[in-house]
mmCIF file of C-alpha atoms and ligand atoms in Angstrom:
data_model
loop_
_atom_site.group_PDB
_atom_site.id
_atom_site.type_symbol
_atom_site.label_atom_id
_atom_site.label_comp_id
_atom_site.label_asym_id
_atom_site.label_seq_id
_atom_site.Cartn_x
_atom_site.Cartn_y
_atom_site.Cartn_z
ATOM 1 C CA UNK A 24 -46.052 98.049 115.048
ATOM 2 C CA UNK A 25 -49.066 99.957 113.869
ATOM 3 C CA UNK A 26 -52.683 98.849 113.704
ATOM 4 C CA UNK A 27 -53.879 97.563 110.335
ATOM 5 C CA UNK A 28 -57.189 97.765 108.584
ATOM 6 C CA UNK A 29 -58.407 96.133 105.381
ATOM 7 C CA UNK A 30 -61.701 95.880 103.519
ATOM 8 C CA UNK A 31 -63.236 93.296 101.175
ATOM 9 C CA UNK A 32 -66.509 93.141 99.296
ATOM 10 C CA UNK A 33 -68.730 90.082 98.803
ATOM 11 C CA UNK A 34 -72.274 89.203 97.795
ATOM 12 C CA UNK A 35 -74.460 87.114 100.097
ATOM 13 C CA UNK A 36 -78.033 85.998 100.706
ATOM 14 C CA UNK A 37 -79.815 85.052 103.892
ATOM 15 C CA UNK A 38 -83.175 84.835 105.545
ATOM 16 C CA UNK A 39 -84.171 85.379 109.155
ATOM 17 C CA UNK A 40 -86.804 83.106 110.660
ATOM 18 C CA UNK A 41 -86.597 83.701 114.408
ATOM 19 C CA UNK A 42 -86.267 87.462 114.113
ATOM 20 C CA UNK A 43 -89.645 89.195 114.275
ATOM 21 C CA UNK A 44 -89.336 90.743 110.852
ATOM 22 C CA UNK A 45 -91.634 89.160 108.239
ATOM 23 C CA UNK A 46 -89.840 91.045 105.460
ATOM 24 C CA UNK A 47 -86.578 89.212 106.207
ATOM 25 C CA UNK A 48 -88.082 85.683 106.159
ATOM 26 C CA UNK A 49 -87.809 85.458 102.373
ATOM 27 C CA UNK A 50 -84.295 84.746 101.030
ATOM 28 C CA UNK A 51 -82.802 88.055 99.910
ATOM 29 C CA UNK A 52 -79.342 89.383 99.258
ATOM 30 C CA UNK A 53 -76.921 92.150 100.081
ATOM 31 C CA UNK A 54 -73.636 93.342 98.651
ATOM 32 C CA UNK A 55 -71.571 93.852 101.782
ATOM 33 C CA UNK A 56 -68.194 95.212 102.758
ATOM 34 C CA UNK A 57 -66.264 93.753 105.665
ATOM 35 C CA UNK A 58 -63.537 95.849 107.250
ATOM 36 C CA UNK A 59 -61.300 94.305 109.879
ATOM 37 C CA UNK A 60 -58.910 96.045 112.199
ATOM 38 C CA UNK A 61 -55.917 94.240 113.653
ATOM 39 C CA UNK A 62 -53.940 95.533 116.603
ATOM 40 C CA UNK A 63 -50.276 94.594 116.986
ATOM 41 C CA UNK A 64 -49.284 92.778 120.134
ATOM 42 C CA UNK A 65 -46.086 94.827 120.325
ATOM 43 C CA UNK A 66 -45.499 98.561 120.008
ATOM 44 C CA UNK A 67 -43.988 100.172 116.920
ATOM 45 C CA UNK A 68 -40.209 100.444 116.863
ATOM 46 C CA UNK A 69 -37.891 101.769 114.152
ATOM 47 C CA UNK A 70 -36.099 98.931 112.354
ATOM 48 C CA UNK A 71 -34.504 98.366 108.933
ATOM 49 C CA UNK A 72 -37.817 97.622 107.266
ATOM 50 C CA UNK A 73 -40.147 99.755 109.418
ATOM 51 C CA UNK A 74 -43.083 97.609 108.424
ATOM 52 C CA UNK A 75 -45.104 94.732 109.740
ATOM 53 C CA UNK A 76 -44.193 91.980 107.277
ATOM 54 C CA UNK A 77 -46.906 89.593 108.535
ATOM 55 C CA UNK A 78 -49.525 92.095 107.356
ATOM 56 C CA UNK A 79 -49.533 90.637 103.822
ATOM 57 C CA UNK A 80 -49.818 87.128 105.261
ATOM 58 C CA UNK A 81 -52.830 87.996 107.406
ATOM 59 C CA UNK A 82 -54.531 89.809 104.552
ATOM 60 C CA UNK A 83 -53.853 87.108 101.963
ATOM 61 C CA UNK A 84 -55.438 84.228 103.865
ATOM 62 C CA UNK A 85 -58.445 86.304 104.972
ATOM 63 C CA UNK A 86 -59.163 87.621 101.486
ATOM 64 C CA UNK A 87 -58.730 84.164 99.972
ATOM 65 C CA UNK A 88 -61.414 82.852 102.341
ATOM 66 C CA UNK A 89 -63.742 85.768 101.594
ATOM 67 C CA UNK A 90 -63.296 85.514 97.814
ATOM 68 C CA UNK A 91 -63.430 81.719 97.445
ATOM 69 C CA UNK A 92 -65.895 80.719 100.171
ATOM 70 C CA UNK A 93 -67.834 83.652 101.610
ATOM 71 C CA UNK A 94 -68.651 85.417 98.340
ATOM 72 C CA UNK A 95 -72.040 84.235 96.984
ATOM 73 C CA UNK A 96 -72.766 82.062 100.047
ATOM 74 C CA UNK A 97 -76.320 81.529 101.305
ATOM 75 C CA UNK A 98 -76.535 82.116 105.067
ATOM 76 C CA UNK A 99 -79.035 79.923 106.927
ATOM 77 C CA UNK A 100 -79.801 79.053 110.534
ATOM 78 C CA UNK A 101 -78.909 75.430 111.343
ATOM 79 C CA UNK A 102 -82.589 74.561 111.823
ATOM 80 C CA UNK A 103 -83.745 76.176 108.560
ATOM 81 C CA UNK A 104 -85.680 73.571 106.503
ATOM 82 C CA UNK A 105 -84.022 74.905 103.334
ATOM 83 C CA UNK A 106 -80.920 72.937 104.397
ATOM 84 C CA UNK A 107 -82.966 69.741 104.082
ATOM 85 C CA UNK A 108 -84.029 70.824 100.599
ATOM 86 C CA UNK A 109 -80.426 71.274 99.457
ATOM 87 C CA UNK A 110 -79.341 67.997 101.070
ATOM 88 C CA UNK A 111 -81.988 66.095 99.143
ATOM 89 C CA UNK A 112 -82.107 67.931 95.846
ATOM 90 C CA UNK A 113 -78.899 69.878 95.280
ATOM 91 C CA UNK A 114 -76.216 68.454 97.590
ATOM 92 C CA UNK A 115 -73.454 69.880 95.388
ATOM 93 C CA UNK A 116 -74.492 73.361 96.534
ATOM 94 C CA UNK A 117 -74.153 72.619 100.273
ATOM 95 C CA UNK A 118 -70.580 73.914 100.148
ATOM 96 C CA UNK A 119 -72.002 77.374 99.424
ATOM 97 C CA UNK A 120 -74.239 77.406 102.508
ATOM 98 C CA UNK A 121 -72.925 79.198 105.563
ATOM 99 C CA UNK A 122 -74.589 77.930 108.717
ATOM 100 C CA UNK A 123 -75.379 79.768 111.926
ATOM 101 C CA UNK A 124 -76.327 78.799 115.434
ATOM 102 C CA UNK A 125 -79.567 80.811 115.457
ATOM 103 C CA UNK A 126 -80.600 83.355 112.841
ATOM 104 C CA UNK A 127 -77.989 84.441 110.262
ATOM 105 C CA UNK A 128 -78.083 88.113 111.206
ATOM 106 C CA UNK A 129 -75.354 90.593 110.345
ATOM 107 C CA UNK A 130 -74.417 90.709 114.049
ATOM 108 C CA UNK A 131 -73.908 86.924 114.040
ATOM 109 C CA UNK A 132 -71.905 87.162 110.805
ATOM 110 C CA UNK A 133 -69.624 89.819 112.298
ATOM 111 C CA UNK A 134 -69.032 87.591 115.338
ATOM 112 C CA UNK A 135 -68.255 84.603 113.070
ATOM 113 C CA UNK A 136 -65.835 86.755 111.040
ATOM 114 C CA UNK A 137 -64.153 87.888 114.250
ATOM 115 C CA UNK A 138 -63.612 84.273 115.358
ATOM 116 C CA UNK A 139 -62.489 83.011 111.936
ATOM 117 C CA UNK A 140 -59.920 85.767 111.470
ATOM 118 C CA UNK A 141 -58.693 85.210 115.035
ATOM 119 C CA UNK A 142 -58.274 81.493 114.229
ATOM 120 C CA UNK A 143 -56.258 82.280 111.063
ATOM 121 C CA UNK A 144 -54.014 84.696 112.933
ATOM 122 C CA UNK A 145 -53.405 82.264 115.795
ATOM 123 C CA UNK A 146 -52.717 79.450 113.324
ATOM 124 C CA UNK A 147 -50.148 81.568 111.421
ATOM 125 C CA UNK A 148 -48.672 82.795 114.743
ATOM 126 C CA UNK A 149 -48.963 86.390 113.528
ATOM 127 C CA UNK A 150 -48.255 89.176 116.048
ATOM 128 C CA UNK A 151 -51.779 90.680 115.913
ATOM 129 C CA UNK A 152 -55.128 90.428 117.633
ATOM 130 C CA UNK A 153 -58.469 91.240 116.037
ATOM 131 C CA UNK A 154 -59.699 94.531 117.416
ATOM 132 C CA UNK A 155 -62.780 95.214 115.325
ATOM 133 C CA UNK A 156 -64.967 93.760 112.567
ATOM 134 C CA UNK A 157 -67.255 96.112 110.694
ATOM 135 C CA UNK A 158 -69.849 94.968 108.151
ATOM 136 C CA UNK A 159 -71.485 97.503 105.885
ATOM 137 C CA UNK A 160 -74.718 95.677 105.069
ATOM 138 C CA UNK A 161 -76.195 98.575 103.124
ATOM 139 C CA UNK A 162 -74.818 102.082 102.546
ATOM 140 C CA UNK A 163 -76.898 103.244 105.525
ATOM 141 C CA UNK A 164 -76.543 100.272 107.873
ATOM 142 C CA UNK A 165 -73.275 99.083 109.456
ATOM 143 C CA UNK A 166 -72.744 96.533 112.215
ATOM 144 C CA UNK A 167 -69.609 96.779 114.353
ATOM 145 C CA UNK A 168 -68.203 94.186 116.730
ATOM 146 C CA UNK A 169 -65.227 95.154 118.846
ATOM 147 C CA UNK A 170 -63.121 93.463 121.474
ATOM 148 C CA UNK A 171 -64.959 95.626 124.022
ATOM 149 C CA UNK A 172 -68.393 94.333 122.970
ATOM 150 C CA UNK A 173 -67.489 90.753 122.102
ATOM 151 C CA UNK A 174 -65.572 88.163 124.090
ATOM 152 C CA UNK A 175 -64.162 85.491 121.739
ATOM 153 C CA UNK A 176 -63.800 83.101 124.698
ATOM 154 C CA UNK A 177 -67.353 83.273 126.064
ATOM 155 C CA UNK A 178 -69.696 83.914 123.171
ATOM 156 C CA UNK A 179 -72.159 80.996 123.446
ATOM 157 C CA UNK A 180 -71.077 79.359 120.187
ATOM 158 C CA UNK A 181 -70.228 75.662 120.535
ATOM 159 C CA UNK A 182 -66.437 75.106 120.411
ATOM 160 C CA UNK A 183 -66.612 72.728 117.428
ATOM 161 C CA UNK A 184 -68.425 75.241 115.175
ATOM 162 C CA UNK A 185 -66.705 76.302 111.925
ATOM 163 C CA UNK A 186 -65.828 79.892 112.958
ATOM 164 C CA UNK A 187 -63.357 78.471 115.495
ATOM 165 C CA UNK A 188 -61.486 76.434 112.869
ATOM 166 C CA UNK A 189 -58.479 77.808 110.972
ATOM 167 C CA UNK A 190 -59.604 76.249 107.696
ATOM 168 C CA UNK A 191 -61.682 77.420 104.728
ATOM 169 C CA UNK A 192 -64.980 76.043 106.117
ATOM 170 C CA UNK A 193 -68.247 78.007 106.314
ATOM 171 C CA UNK A 194 -70.420 75.200 107.745
ATOM 172 C CA UNK A 195 -70.232 71.954 109.718
ATOM 173 C CA UNK A 196 -71.780 69.588 107.143
HETATM 174 ZN ZN1 LIG B 25 -80.964 90.936 104.942
#
């Protein structure tokens, strides 16, 4: 089978408190594109269909999660006091808050995407592995996480965190 790549767009907002960048401490937003690359676990062979049928399956679940849960989410570190504000005043909006262990940087988001897509693929028993996640944060700034630069097994994220779960979650509330 051949490698596959697909791209989706979403809007998001975040703020960075631990990062030494005063400009990023105020909530602000980006329109981002995420491109994922999947590698097949078997080599391409000529068959009747000559296509990787599970491709549509992998794409469908991923894009459903991006469209229904990631799009228009507010990304916050787990210790951000804004979470307390929403809990007390607007609990109905908690489902639109994506939480991060540490600052919600684009690097952390790419790592979370890598884990979530890997969880979906494992859950559907699809014959692919995630090779690369690329987030275009702005037209001039792209963050790339690859299997060479990221080890899904030893990444420092606690095992119970939402990126490891093959469900539609974006937080652990
Ligand atoms: Zn930003």
